[in-house]
Tab-separated table of C-alpha atoms in Angstrom:
chain	number	residue	atom	x	y	z
A	1349	MET	CA	-16.544	-7.754	-48.754
A	1350	THR	CA	-18.171	-9.940	-46.100
A	1351	PRO	CA	-17.732	-8.630	-42.526
A	1352	LEU	CA	-16.540	-11.009	-39.888
A	1353	PRO	CA	-19.323	-12.421	-37.750
A	1354	ALA	CA	-19.574	-9.898	-34.834
A	1355	SER	CA	-20.532	-12.532	-32.314
A	1356	ASN	CA	-17.292	-14.453	-32.720
A	1357	SER	CA	-15.066	-11.485	-32.201
A	1358	ALA	CA	-17.138	-10.178	-29.286
A	1359	SER	CA	-16.991	-13.487	-27.432
A	1360	GLU	CA	-13.274	-13.705	-28.020
A	1361	THR	CA	-12.795	-10.204	-26.555
A	1362	THR	CA	-14.784	-11.278	-23.440
A	1363	ALA	CA	-12.815	-14.534	-23.120
A	1364	ARG	CA	-9.240	-12.918	-23.280
A	1365	ARG	CA	-8.604	-9.326	-22.537
A	1366	LEU	CA	-5.527	-7.354	-21.573
A	1367	PRO	CA	-6.522	-5.118	-18.631
A	1368	GLY	CA	-5.714	-1.445	-18.939
A	1369	ASP	CA	-3.905	0.499	-21.557
A	1370	LEU	CA	-1.612	-1.473	-23.958
A	1371	ALA	CA	1.062	1.192	-23.578
A	1372	ILE	CA	1.382	0.467	-19.781
A	1373	TRP	CA	2.112	-3.118	-20.603
A	1374	PHE	CA	5.022	-2.219	-22.831
A	1375	PHE	CA	6.297	0.060	-20.154
A	1376	ILE	CA	5.920	-2.762	-17.624
A	1377	LEU	CA	7.903	-5.100	-19.925
A	1378	ALA	CA	10.703	-2.474	-20.190
A	1379	GLU	CA	10.732	-2.057	-16.376
A	1380	LEU	CA	10.832	-5.894	-15.903
A	1381	LEU	CA	13.756	-6.097	-18.325
A	1382	ALA	CA	15.694	-3.363	-16.485
A	1383	PHE	CA	15.032	-4.866	-13.048
A	1384	GLY	CA	15.890	-8.385	-14.399
A	1385	VAL	CA	19.213	-7.209	-15.691
A	1386	PHE	CA	20.085	-5.564	-12.358
A	1387	PHE	CA	19.094	-8.658	-10.462
A	1388	VAL	CA	21.228	-10.995	-12.694
A	1389	VAL	CA	24.203	-8.598	-12.601
A	1390	TYR	CA	23.925	-8.583	-8.792
A	1391	ALA	CA	23.742	-12.377	-8.617
A	1392	PHE	CA	26.831	-12.840	-10.821
A	1393	THR	CA	28.828	-10.207	-9.005
A	1394	ARG	CA	27.954	-11.897	-5.815
A	1395	ALA	CA	29.369	-15.191	-7.147
A	1396	ASN	CA	32.788	-13.430	-7.371
A	1397	HIS	CA	32.577	-12.031	-3.814
A	1398	VAL	CA	30.606	-14.582	-1.937
A	1399	GLU	CA	32.189	-14.056	1.481
A	1400	LEU	CA	31.938	-10.244	1.339
A	1401	PHE	CA	28.311	-10.355	0.262
A	1402	ASN	CA	27.327	-12.969	2.843
A	1403	ALA	CA	29.021	-11.016	5.677
A	1404	GLU	CA	27.610	-7.582	4.792
A	1405	GLN	CA	24.151	-9.073	3.990
A	1406	LEU	CA	23.854	-9.978	7.673
A	1407	THR	CA	23.961	-6.297	8.571
A	1408	LEU	CA	20.636	-5.723	6.746
A	1409	ASP	CA	17.454	-5.585	8.701
A	1410	ARG	CA	15.467	-8.525	7.306
A	1411	THR	CA	12.509	-7.711	9.538
A	1412	SER	CA	12.278	-4.266	7.818
A	1413	GLY	CA	12.378	-6.044	4.483
A	1414	ALA	CA	9.673	-8.511	5.455
A	1415	ILE	CA	7.458	-5.720	6.830
A	1416	ASN	CA	7.873	-3.894	3.523
A	1417	THR	CA	6.934	-7.089	1.649
A	1418	VAL	CA	3.809	-7.448	3.743
A	1419	LEU	CA	2.919	-3.706	3.122
A	1420	LEU	CA	3.336	-4.000	-0.647
A	1421	LEU	CA	1.354	-7.209	-0.921
A	1422	THR	CA	-1.400	-5.818	1.284
A	1423	SER	CA	-1.427	-2.665	-0.816
A	1424	SER	CA	-1.704	-4.785	-3.985
A	1425	PHE	CA	-4.681	-6.634	-2.406
A	1426	PHE	CA	-6.390	-3.302	-1.658
A	1427	VAL	CA	-5.861	-2.206	-5.314
A	1428	VAL	CA	-7.392	-5.430	-6.486
A	1429	ARG	CA	-10.441	-4.745	-4.272
A	1430	ALA	CA	-10.681	-1.207	-5.616
A	1431	VAL	CA	-10.596	-2.584	-9.197
A	1432	GLN	CA	-13.295	-5.182	-8.307
A	1433	VAL	CA	-15.563	-2.584	-6.629
A	1434	ALA	CA	-15.211	-0.248	-9.640
A	1435	GLU	CA	-15.914	-3.080	-12.021
A	1436	ALA	CA	-19.152	-3.797	-10.102
A	1437	GLY	CA	-20.201	-0.226	-10.742
A	1438	PHE	CA	-19.378	1.427	-7.398
A	1439	SER	CA	-16.694	3.848	-8.331
A	1440	ARG	CA	-16.859	5.995	-5.195
A	1441	ARG	CA	-16.585	2.938	-2.940
A	1442	ALA	CA	-13.249	2.085	-4.607
A	1443	ALA	CA	-11.812	5.368	-3.184
A	1444	PRO	CA	-11.286	3.988	0.374
A	1445	TRP	CA	-9.616	0.907	-0.921
A	1446	LEU	CA	-7.215	3.061	-2.965
A	1447	ALA	CA	-6.608	5.325	0.129
A	1448	ALA	CA	-5.729	2.165	2.053
A	1449	ALA	CA	-3.367	1.109	-0.691
A	1450	PHE	CA	-1.693	4.538	-0.665
A	1451	ALA	CA	-1.348	4.266	3.156
A	1452	CYS	CA	0.513	0.993	2.776
A	1453	GLY	CA	2.802	2.554	0.176
A	1454	ALA	CA	3.456	5.386	2.561
A	1455	GLY	CA	4.291	2.820	5.297
A	1456	PHE	CA	6.762	1.236	2.914
A	1457	VAL	CA	8.454	4.655	2.350
A	1458	VAL	CA	8.627	5.328	6.120
A	1459	VAL	CA	10.248	1.913	6.836
A	1460	LYS	CA	12.727	2.375	4.040
A	1461	ILE	CA	13.673	5.861	5.199
A	1462	PHE	CA	14.408	4.447	8.692
A	1463	GLU	CA	16.512	1.689	7.078
A	1464	TYR	CA	18.484	4.215	4.994
A	1465	ALA	CA	18.934	6.537	7.943
A	1466	GLU	CA	20.365	3.754	9.993
A	1467	LYS	CA	22.844	2.721	7.264
A	1468	ILE	CA	23.829	6.323	6.491
A	1469	GLY	CA	24.235	6.847	10.317
A	1470	ALA	CA	26.607	3.892	10.360
A	1471	GLY	CA	28.760	5.661	7.702
A	1472	ILE	CA	27.644	3.423	4.879
A	1473	SER	CA	27.505	4.924	1.326
A	1474	LEU	CA	27.560	3.816	-2.275
A	1475	SER	CA	31.291	3.680	-2.192
A	1476	SER	CA	31.579	1.583	1.015
A	1477	SER	CA	31.684	-1.685	-0.813
A	1478	THR	CA	30.393	-3.536	-3.877
A	1479	PHE	CA	27.589	-5.126	-1.774
A	1480	TYR	CA	26.431	-1.785	-0.325
A	1481	MET	CA	26.696	-0.162	-3.757
A	1482	PHE	CA	24.243	-2.818	-5.096
A	1483	TYR	CA	22.069	-2.731	-1.944
A	1484	LEU	CA	21.676	1.060	-1.993
A	1485	SER	CA	21.235	1.526	-5.776
A	1486	LEU	CA	18.862	-1.395	-6.363
A	1487	THR	CA	16.660	-0.604	-3.376
A	1488	PHE	CA	16.616	3.128	-4.228
A	1489	PHE	CA	15.740	2.382	-7.810
A	1490	HIS	CA	12.852	0.328	-6.506
A	1491	PHE	CA	12.046	3.088	-3.934
A	1492	MET	CA	11.589	5.636	-6.778
A	1493	HIS	CA	9.076	3.272	-8.347
A	1494	VAL	CA	7.145	3.046	-5.204
A	1495	ILE	CA	7.024	6.942	-5.088
A	1496	LEU	CA	5.728	7.110	-8.671
A	1497	GLY	CA	3.245	4.330	-7.928
A	1498	MET	CA	1.891	6.308	-5.032
A	1499	VAL	CA	1.381	9.373	-7.265
A	1500	ILE	CA	-0.539	7.104	-9.652
A	1501	ILE	CA	-2.568	5.681	-6.831
A	1502	ALA	CA	-3.465	9.184	-5.690
A	1503	ALA	CA	-4.637	10.054	-9.231
A	1504	MET	CA	-6.799	6.824	-9.199
A	1505	TRP	CA	-8.229	7.791	-5.748
A	1506	ASN	CA	-9.236	11.212	-7.181
A	1507	GLY	CA	-10.800	9.485	-10.203
A	1508	ALA	CA	-12.680	6.953	-8.072
A	1509	ARG	CA	-13.919	9.717	-5.678
A	1510	THR	CA	-15.426	11.634	-8.515
A	1511	GLY	CA	-17.184	8.534	-9.810
A	1512	ARG	CA	-15.078	8.191	-12.992
A	1513	TYR	CA	-14.809	4.440	-13.070
A	1514	GLY	CA	-17.349	1.786	-13.854
A	1515	PRO	CA	-17.875	-1.437	-15.850
A	1516	ASP	CA	-17.771	0.676	-19.027
A	1517	ASN	CA	-14.803	2.773	-18.058
A	1518	MET	CA	-12.119	0.584	-16.473
A	1519	ASN	CA	-9.114	1.643	-18.475
A	1520	GLY	CA	-7.696	4.217	-16.103
A	1521	ILE	CA	-7.968	2.210	-12.898
A	1522	GLU	CA	-6.770	-1.046	-14.544
A	1523	THR	CA	-3.721	0.781	-16.061
A	1524	GLY	CA	-2.659	2.164	-12.699
A	1525	ALA	CA	-3.318	-1.116	-10.921
A	1526	ALA	CA	-1.058	-3.068	-13.367
A	1527	TYR	CA	1.824	-0.591	-12.706
A	1528	TRP	CA	1.407	-0.994	-8.925
A	1529	HIS	CA	1.402	-4.765	-9.122
A	1530	MET	CA	4.621	-4.569	-11.145
A	1531	VAL	CA	6.259	-2.601	-8.326
A	1532	ASP	CA	5.125	-5.409	-5.951
A	1533	LEU	CA	6.281	-8.157	-8.332
A	1534	VAL	CA	9.778	-6.848	-8.601
A	1535	TRP	CA	10.134	-6.550	-4.755
A	1536	LEU	CA	9.183	-10.217	-4.512
A	1537	ILE	CA	12.552	-11.052	-6.106
A	1538	LEU	CA	14.494	-8.263	-4.621
A	1539	PHE	CA	13.727	-9.154	-1.001
A	1540	PRO	CA	14.964	-12.841	-0.950
A	1541	LEU	CA	17.867	-11.960	-3.402
A	1542	ILE	CA	19.375	-9.160	-1.410
A	1543	TYR	CA	18.190	-9.582	2.177
A	1544	VAL	CA	18.090	-13.412	2.581
A	1545	MET	CA	19.911	-15.552	-0.038
A	1546	ARG	CA	23.283	-16.761	1.248
B	1200	MET	CA	-28.875	-1.930	-11.107
B	1201	GLN	CA	-26.229	-3.966	-9.173
B	1202	SER	CA	-27.305	-5.249	-5.837
B	1203	SER	CA	-24.102	-6.850	-4.539
B	1204	LEU	CA	-20.465	-5.674	-4.461
B	1205	SER	CA	-19.255	-9.248	-4.962
B	1206	SER	CA	-21.503	-9.998	-7.986
B	1207	PRO	CA	-20.701	-7.745	-10.911
B	1208	ARG	CA	-23.251	-7.991	-13.649
B	1209	HIS	CA	-20.660	-8.811	-16.292
B	1210	ALA	CA	-17.940	-11.383	-16.614
B	1211	SER	CA	-15.128	-10.121	-14.322
B	1212	SER	CA	-11.475	-10.056	-15.353
B	1213	HIS	CA	-10.432	-9.584	-11.725
B	1214	GLY	CA	-11.773	-12.606	-9.872
B	1215	THR	CA	-13.798	-12.528	-6.644
B	1216	PRO	CA	-13.127	-10.743	-3.328
B	1217	ASN	CA	-12.707	-14.144	-1.645
B	1218	ARG	CA	-10.195	-15.363	-4.166
B	1219	ALA	CA	-8.184	-12.091	-3.816
B	1220	ALA	CA	-8.168	-12.475	0.016
B	1221	ILE	CA	-7.068	-16.107	-0.106
B	1222	ILE	CA	-4.232	-15.240	-2.478
B	1223	TRP	CA	-3.214	-12.353	-0.177
B	1224	ALA	CA	-3.101	-14.809	2.851
B	1225	ALA	CA	-0.956	-17.268	0.750
B	1226	LEU	CA	1.442	-14.400	-0.217
B	1227	ILE	CA	1.818	-13.296	3.436
B	1228	PHE	CA	2.367	-16.915	4.543
B	1229	ALA	CA	5.115	-17.335	1.843
B	1230	THR	CA	6.715	-14.001	2.954
B	1231	MET	CA	6.810	-15.215	6.626
B	1232	LEU	CA	8.550	-18.428	5.326
B	1233	THR	CA	11.186	-16.351	3.572
B	1234	TRP	CA	11.627	-14.127	6.664
B	1235	THR	CA	12.119	-17.155	8.873
B	1236	VAL	CA	14.861	-18.504	6.571
B	1237	GLY	CA	16.569	-15.123	6.777
B	1238	GLU	CA	16.342	-14.842	10.596
B	1239	ARG	CA	17.767	-18.352	11.034
B	1240	ALA	CA	20.518	-17.318	8.630
B	1241	ASP	CA	19.969	-20.605	6.722
B	1242	ALA	CA	22.162	-21.012	3.690
B	1243	GLY	CA	23.016	-23.512	1.001
B	1244	PRO	CA	21.837	-24.637	-2.396
B	1245	ALA	CA	18.637	-26.288	-1.130
B	1246	ILE	CA	17.710	-23.103	0.783
B	1247	THR	CA	18.446	-20.955	-2.318
B	1248	ALA	CA	16.321	-23.275	-4.435
B	1249	LEU	CA	13.527	-22.948	-1.880
B	1250	LEU	CA	13.742	-19.102	-1.812
B	1251	MET	CA	13.657	-18.896	-5.578
B	1252	THR	CA	10.758	-21.326	-5.749
B	1253	ILE	CA	8.788	-19.321	-3.186
B	1254	ALA	CA	9.584	-16.147	-5.123
B	1255	PHE	CA	8.435	-17.762	-8.397
B	1256	ALA	CA	5.161	-19.041	-6.771
B	1257	LYS	CA	4.390	-15.607	-5.317
B	1258	GLY	CA	5.131	-13.899	-8.627
B	1259	THR	CA	2.892	-16.401	-10.493
B	1260	LEU	CA	-0.069	-15.427	-8.197
B	1261	ILE	CA	0.563	-11.686	-8.711
B	1262	ILE	CA	0.865	-12.031	-12.492
B	1263	LEU	CA	-2.041	-14.379	-13.114
B	1264	ASP	CA	-4.546	-13.061	-10.534
B	1265	TYR	CA	-3.654	-9.537	-9.258
B	1266	MET	CA	-2.445	-8.340	-12.666
B	1267	ALA	CA	-5.337	-10.335	-14.216
B	1268	LEU	CA	-3.168	-11.770	-16.927
B	1269	ARG	CA	-4.881	-15.129	-16.520
B	1270	ARG	CA	-7.585	-13.850	-18.841
B	1271	ALA	CA	-5.363	-11.801	-21.099
B	1272	PRO	CA	-4.185	-12.987	-24.577
B	1273	LEU	CA	-1.834	-15.939	-23.867
B	1274	MET	CA	1.296	-14.055	-25.075
B	1275	TRP	CA	1.109	-11.741	-22.026
B	1276	PRO	CA	1.046	-14.223	-19.159
B	1277	LEU	CA	3.680	-16.233	-20.996
B	1278	ILE	CA	6.027	-13.246	-21.344
B	1279	ALA	CA	5.620	-12.264	-17.631
B	1280	LEU	CA	5.999	-15.829	-16.288
B	1281	GLY	CA	8.842	-16.380	-18.672
B	1282	TRP	CA	10.604	-13.287	-17.220
B	1283	MET	CA	10.058	-14.666	-13.696
B	1284	LEU	CA	11.406	-18.078	-14.628
B	1285	LEU	CA	14.460	-16.705	-16.503
B	1286	VAL	CA	15.386	-14.288	-13.668
B	1287	CYS	CA	14.923	-16.933	-10.921
B	1288	SER	CA	16.907	-19.517	-13.037
B	1289	MET	CA	19.781	-17.038	-13.686
B	1290	ILE	CA	19.992	-16.255	-9.960
B	1291	GLY	CA	20.161	-19.957	-9.258
B	1292	LEU	CA	22.916	-20.406	-11.834
B	1293	ALA	CA	24.922	-17.508	-10.404
B	1294	TYR	CA	24.551	-19.031	-6.888
B	1295	TRP	CA	25.858	-22.380	-8.197
B	1296	LYS	CA	28.750	-20.490	-9.871
B	1297	GLY	CA	29.530	-18.915	-6.561
B	1298	LEU	CA	29.703	-22.341	-4.883
B	1299	ALA	CA	32.110	-23.569	-7.463
B	1300	ALA	CA	34.354	-20.569	-7.125
Protein backbone atom coordinates (compact mmCIF):
# COMPACT_ATOMS: atom_id res chain seq x y z
CA MET A 1 0.00 0.00 0.00
CA THR A 2 1.29 3.41 -0.90
CA PRO A 3 -0.07 6.23 1.26
CA LEU A 4 -1.43 9.28 -0.51
CA PRO A 5 0.99 12.21 -0.59
CA ALA A 6 0.26 14.14 2.61
CA SER A 7 1.03 17.52 1.07
CA ASN A 8 -1.74 17.22 -1.52
CA SER A 9 -4.50 16.36 0.94
CA ALA A 10 -3.29 19.04 3.37
CA SER A 11 -3.32 21.80 0.78
CA GLU A 12 -6.77 20.71 -0.38
CA THR A 13 -8.05 20.94 3.21
CA THR A 14 -6.67 24.46 3.51
CA ALA A 15 -8.17 25.48 0.20
CA ARG A 16 -11.74 24.31 0.87
CA ARG A 17 -13.10 23.66 4.35
CA LEU A 18 -16.60 23.45 5.75
CA PRO A 19 -16.60 25.67 8.87
CA GLY A 20 -17.87 24.09 12.08
CA ASP A 21 -19.38 20.68 12.71
CA LEU A 22 -20.72 18.70 9.75
CA ALA A 23 -23.84 17.83 11.79
CA ILE A 24 -24.87 21.50 12.08
CA TRP A 25 -24.85 21.79 8.29
CA PHE A 26 -27.27 18.89 7.91
CA PHE A 27 -29.42 20.53 10.60
CA ILE A 28 -29.22 23.87 8.72
CA LEU A 29 -30.27 22.17 5.47
CA ALA A 30 -33.27 20.62 7.23
CA GLU A 31 -34.23 24.02 8.64
CA LEU A 32 -33.84 25.72 5.26
CA LEU A 33 -36.04 23.04 3.71
CA ALA A 34 -38.76 23.54 6.36
CA PHE A 35 -38.73 27.34 6.04
CA GLY A 36 -38.61 27.06 2.24
CA VAL A 37 -41.75 24.91 2.22
CA PHE A 38 -43.54 27.40 4.52
CA PHE A 39 -42.56 30.35 2.33
CA VAL A 40 -43.73 28.68 -0.87
CA VAL A 41 -47.02 27.53 0.72
CA TYR A 42 -47.59 31.11 1.94
CA ALA A 43 -46.87 32.51 -1.54
CA PHE A 44 -49.24 30.10 -3.32
CA THR A 45 -51.98 30.58 -0.70
CA ARG A 46 -51.62 34.33 -1.20
CA ALA A 47 -52.10 33.82 -4.95
CA ASN A 48 -55.64 32.57 -4.18
CA HIS A 49 -56.46 35.43 -1.75
CA VAL A 50 -54.56 38.37 -3.21
CA GLU A 51 -56.94 41.11 -2.08
CA LEU A 52 -57.25 39.81 1.49
CA PHE A 53 -53.47 39.38 1.85
CA ASN A 54 -52.72 42.83 0.35
CA ALA A 55 -55.26 44.56 2.61
CA GLU A 56 -54.21 42.86 5.85
CA GLN A 57 -50.51 43.12 5.07
CA LEU A 58 -50.87 46.92 5.25
CA THR A 59 -51.79 46.55 8.96
CA LEU A 60 -48.29 45.19 9.71
CA ASP A 61 -45.62 47.51 11.07
CA ARG A 62 -42.97 47.49 8.32
CA THR A 63 -40.69 49.73 10.38
CA SER A 64 -40.58 47.09 13.15
CA GLY A 65 -39.78 44.50 10.49
CA ALA A 66 -36.98 46.66 9.06
CA ILE A 67 -35.55 47.42 12.53
CA ASN A 68 -35.52 43.70 13.24
CA THR A 69 -33.74 43.04 9.93
CA VAL A 70 -31.08 45.59 10.88
CA LEU A 71 -30.71 44.00 14.35
CA LEU A 72 -30.24 40.51 12.90
CA LEU A 73 -27.76 41.68 10.23
CA THR A 74 -25.77 43.66 12.81
CA SER A 75 -25.82 40.68 15.13
CA SER A 76 -24.51 38.48 12.32
CA PHE A 77 -21.71 40.99 11.69
CA PHE A 78 -20.75 40.89 15.39
CA VAL A 79 -20.65 37.09 15.26
CA VAL A 80 -18.38 37.21 12.21
CA ARG A 81 -16.06 39.58 14.10
CA ALA A 82 -16.05 37.23 17.10
CA VAL A 83 -15.09 34.33 14.83
CA GLN A 84 -12.34 36.39 13.19
CA VAL A 85 -10.93 37.49 16.55
CA ALA A 86 -11.00 33.92 17.88
CA GLU A 87 -9.34 32.69 14.70
CA ALA A 88 -6.58 35.25 15.24
CA GLY A 89 -5.92 33.64 18.62
CA PHE A 90 -7.71 36.08 20.94
CA SER A 91 -10.53 34.01 22.39
CA ARG A 92 -11.31 36.33 25.30
CA ARG A 93 -11.59 39.33 23.00
CA ALA A 94 -14.31 37.47 21.07
CA ALA A 95 -16.55 37.56 24.17
CA PRO A 96 -17.59 41.27 23.88
CA TRP A 97 -18.48 40.75 20.20
CA LEU A 98 -20.68 37.80 21.18
CA ALA A 99 -22.26 39.83 24.00
CA ALA A 100 -23.08 42.55 21.43
CA ALA A 101 -24.56 39.91 19.10
CA PHE A 102 -26.69 38.59 21.98
CA ALA A 103 -27.87 42.15 22.75
CA CYS A 104 -29.02 42.58 19.13
CA GLY A 105 -30.89 39.27 19.37
CA ALA A 106 -32.53 40.50 22.58
CA GLY A 107 -33.47 43.71 20.74
CA PHE A 108 -35.15 41.60 18.06
CA VAL A 109 -37.12 39.74 20.72
CA VAL A 110 -38.27 42.99 22.40
CA VAL A 111 -39.42 44.54 19.09
CA LYS A 112 -41.26 41.32 18.18
CA ILE A 113 -43.00 41.13 21.56
CA PHE A 114 -44.25 44.72 21.11
CA GLU A 115 -45.45 43.80 17.63
CA TYR A 116 -47.30 40.71 18.91
CA ALA A 117 -48.76 42.67 21.86
CA GLU A 118 -50.15 45.27 19.48
CA LYS A 119 -51.76 42.61 17.27
CA ILE A 120 -53.16 40.63 20.21
CA GLY A 121 -54.46 43.92 21.68
CA ALA A 122 -56.31 44.52 18.42
CA GLY A 123 -58.02 41.15 18.87
CA ILE A 124 -55.99 39.36 16.19
CA SER A 125 -55.33 35.64 16.63
CA LEU A 126 -54.40 32.59 14.56
CA SER A 127 -58.05 32.12 13.62
CA SER A 128 -58.67 35.76 12.54
CA SER A 129 -57.87 35.12 8.88
CA THR A 130 -55.65 33.04 6.59
CA PHE A 131 -53.19 35.93 6.35
CA TYR A 132 -52.88 36.42 10.11
CA MET A 133 -52.60 32.65 10.60
CA PHE A 134 -49.55 32.67 8.30
CA TYR A 135 -48.14 35.91 9.75
CA LEU A 136 -48.36 34.69 13.35
CA SER A 137 -47.23 31.10 12.78
CA LEU A 138 -44.36 31.89 10.38
CA THR A 139 -42.96 34.77 12.44
CA PHE A 140 -43.38 32.78 15.67
CA PHE A 141 -41.58 29.77 14.17
CA HIS A 142 -38.73 32.11 13.29
CA PHE A 143 -38.96 33.79 16.73
CA MET A 144 -38.33 30.42 18.43
CA HIS A 145 -35.22 30.00 16.29
CA VAL A 146 -33.98 33.41 17.46
CA ILE A 147 -34.46 32.31 21.09
CA LEU A 148 -32.52 29.08 20.48
CA GLY A 149 -29.84 31.08 18.66
CA MET A 150 -29.46 33.38 21.67
CA VAL A 151 -28.96 30.37 23.94
CA ILE A 152 -26.24 29.16 21.57
CA ILE A 153 -24.60 32.63 21.49
CA ALA A 154 -24.63 32.70 25.30
CA ALA A 155 -22.81 29.33 25.34
CA MET A 156 -20.30 30.67 22.78
CA TRP A 157 -19.79 33.79 24.92
CA ASN A 158 -19.04 31.61 27.92
CA GLY A 159 -16.59 29.54 25.87
CA ALA A 160 -14.86 32.65 24.51
CA ARG A 161 -14.64 34.19 27.98
CA THR A 162 -12.85 31.14 29.32
CA GLY A 163 -10.39 31.19 26.43
CA ARG A 164 -11.71 28.05 24.76
CA TYR A 165 -11.37 29.15 21.13
CA GLY A 166 -8.30 29.68 19.00
CA PRO A 167 -6.87 28.90 15.56
CA ASP A 168 -6.59 25.25 16.59
CA ASN A 169 -10.03 25.04 18.20
CA MET A 170 -12.61 26.81 16.05
CA ASN A 171 -15.21 24.07 15.80
CA GLY A 172 -17.55 25.25 18.58
CA ILE A 173 -17.64 28.92 17.66
CA GLU A 174 -17.95 28.21 13.91
CA THR A 175 -20.80 25.76 14.52
CA GLY A 176 -22.79 28.28 16.59
CA ALA A 177 -22.04 31.07 14.12
CA ALA A 178 -23.35 29.01 11.19
CA TYR A 179 -26.65 28.43 13.02
CA TRP A 180 -27.04 32.14 13.83
CA HIS A 181 -26.37 33.16 10.21
CA MET A 182 -29.07 30.68 9.12
CA VAL A 183 -31.59 32.44 11.41
CA ASP A 184 -30.59 35.72 9.71
CA LEU A 185 -30.74 34.21 6.20
CA VAL A 186 -34.29 32.98 6.65
CA TRP A 187 -35.47 36.38 7.92
CA LEU A 188 -34.04 37.99 4.75
CA ILE A 189 -36.77 36.23 2.76
CA LEU A 190 -39.47 36.37 5.42
CA PHE A 191 -39.36 40.17 5.75
CA PRO A 192 -40.00 41.14 2.09
CA LEU A 193 -42.37 38.20 1.55
CA ILE A 194 -44.74 38.86 4.45
CA TYR A 195 -44.26 42.55 5.25
CA VAL A 196 -43.62 44.16 1.85
CA MET A 197 -44.51 42.12 -1.26
CA ARG A 198 -47.86 43.19 -2.73
CA MET B 1 2.72 35.27 18.76
CA GLN B 2 0.11 37.26 16.90
CA SER B 3 0.63 40.98 16.79
CA SER B 4 -2.51 42.16 15.05
CA LEU B 5 -6.20 41.33 15.34
CA SER B 6 -6.69 41.78 11.63
CA SER B 7 -3.80 39.56 10.58
CA PRO B 8 -4.30 35.97 11.68
CA ARG B 9 -1.17 33.88 11.25
CA HIS B 10 -2.89 31.27 9.11
CA ALA B 11 -5.14 31.39 6.05
CA SER B 12 -8.51 32.62 7.30
CA SER B 13 -11.83 31.13 6.25
CA HIS B 14 -13.70 34.15 7.52
CA GLY B 15 -12.35 37.09 5.53
CA THR B 16 -11.07 40.36 6.94
CA PRO B 17 -12.75 42.80 9.38
CA ASN B 18 -12.95 45.42 6.61
CA ARG B 19 -14.68 43.04 4.23
CA ALA B 20 -17.16 42.01 6.93
CA ALA B 21 -17.94 45.69 7.65
CA ILE B 22 -18.42 46.59 3.97
CA ILE B 23 -20.77 43.61 3.55
CA TRP B 24 -22.70 44.73 6.66
CA ALA B 25 -23.10 48.24 5.17
CA ALA B 26 -24.33 46.79 1.86
CA LEU B 27 -26.84 44.58 3.70
CA ILE B 28 -28.17 47.54 5.70
CA PHE B 29 -28.47 49.65 2.53
CA ALA B 30 -30.42 46.85 0.82
CA THR B 31 -32.71 46.59 3.86
CA MET B 32 -33.42 50.34 3.70
CA LEU B 33 -34.33 49.90 0.04
CA THR B 34 -36.83 47.13 0.88
CA TRP B 35 -38.27 49.20 3.75
CA THR B 36 -38.71 52.23 1.42
CA VAL B 37 -40.63 50.08 -1.08
CA GLY B 38 -42.87 48.92 1.76
CA GLU B 39 -43.51 52.40 3.15
CA ARG B 40 -44.45 53.71 -0.30
CA ALA B 41 -46.76 50.68 -0.61
CA ASP B 42 -45.27 50.09 -4.07
CA ALA B 43 -46.68 47.03 -5.80
CA GLY B 44 -46.53 45.12 -9.07
CA PRO B 45 -44.45 42.50 -10.88
CA ALA B 46 -41.41 44.76 -11.32
CA ILE B 47 -41.39 45.65 -7.61
CA THR B 48 -41.75 41.99 -6.63
CA ALA B 49 -38.89 41.06 -8.96
CA LEU B 50 -36.81 43.84 -7.34
CA LEU B 51 -37.64 42.64 -3.80
CA MET B 52 -36.76 39.03 -4.60
CA THR B 53 -33.54 40.11 -6.36
CA ILE B 54 -32.53 42.17 -3.30
CA ALA B 55 -33.35 39.21 -1.01
CA PHE B 56 -31.30 36.88 -3.21
CA ALA B 57 -28.34 39.28 -3.29
CA LYS B 58 -28.42 39.71 0.50
CA GLY B 59 -28.68 35.93 0.99
CA THR B 60 -25.71 35.38 -1.33
CA LEU B 61 -23.53 37.67 0.81
CA ILE B 62 -24.62 35.90 4.01
CA ILE B 63 -24.04 32.43 2.53
CA LEU B 64 -20.69 33.08 0.87
CA ASP B 65 -19.08 35.46 3.34
CA TYR B 66 -20.74 35.37 6.78
CA MET B 67 -21.37 31.61 6.67
CA ALA B 68 -17.92 31.28 5.03
CA LEU B 69 -19.20 28.82 2.44
CA ARG B 70 -17.11 30.62 -0.22
CA ARG B 71 -14.19 28.47 0.93
CA ALA B 72 -16.19 25.31 1.66
CA PRO B 73 -16.35 22.30 -0.68
CA LEU B 74 -18.30 23.47 -3.72
CA MET B 75 -21.34 21.29 -2.98
CA TRP B 76 -22.24 23.37 0.12
CA PRO B 77 -22.42 26.88 -1.39
CA LEU B 78 -24.23 25.40 -4.39
CA ILE B 79 -26.88 23.78 -2.18
CA ALA B 80 -27.41 26.95 -0.12
CA LEU B 81 -27.51 29.27 -3.15
CA GLY B 82 -29.71 26.76 -4.98
CA TRP B 83 -32.15 26.85 -2.04
CA MET B 84 -32.26 30.67 -2.18
CA LEU B 85 -32.75 30.68 -5.95
CA LEU B 86 -35.47 28.02 -5.81
CA VAL B 87 -37.42 29.71 -2.99
CA CYS B 88 -37.18 33.21 -4.57
CA SER B 89 -38.21 31.78 -7.98
CA MET B 90 -41.18 29.89 -6.52
CA ILE B 91 -42.33 33.07 -4.72
CA GLY B 92 -42.08 34.92 -8.06
CA LEU B 93 -44.06 32.16 -9.78
CA ALA B 94 -46.76 32.28 -7.10
CA TYR B 95 -46.96 36.06 -7.45
CA TRP B 96 -47.45 35.70 -11.23
CA LYS B 97 -50.15 33.09 -10.58
CA GLY B 98 -51.89 35.62 -8.30
CA LEU B 99 -51.83 38.23 -11.07
CA ALA B 100 -53.43 35.83 -13.53
CA ALA B 101 -56.16 34.80 -11.06
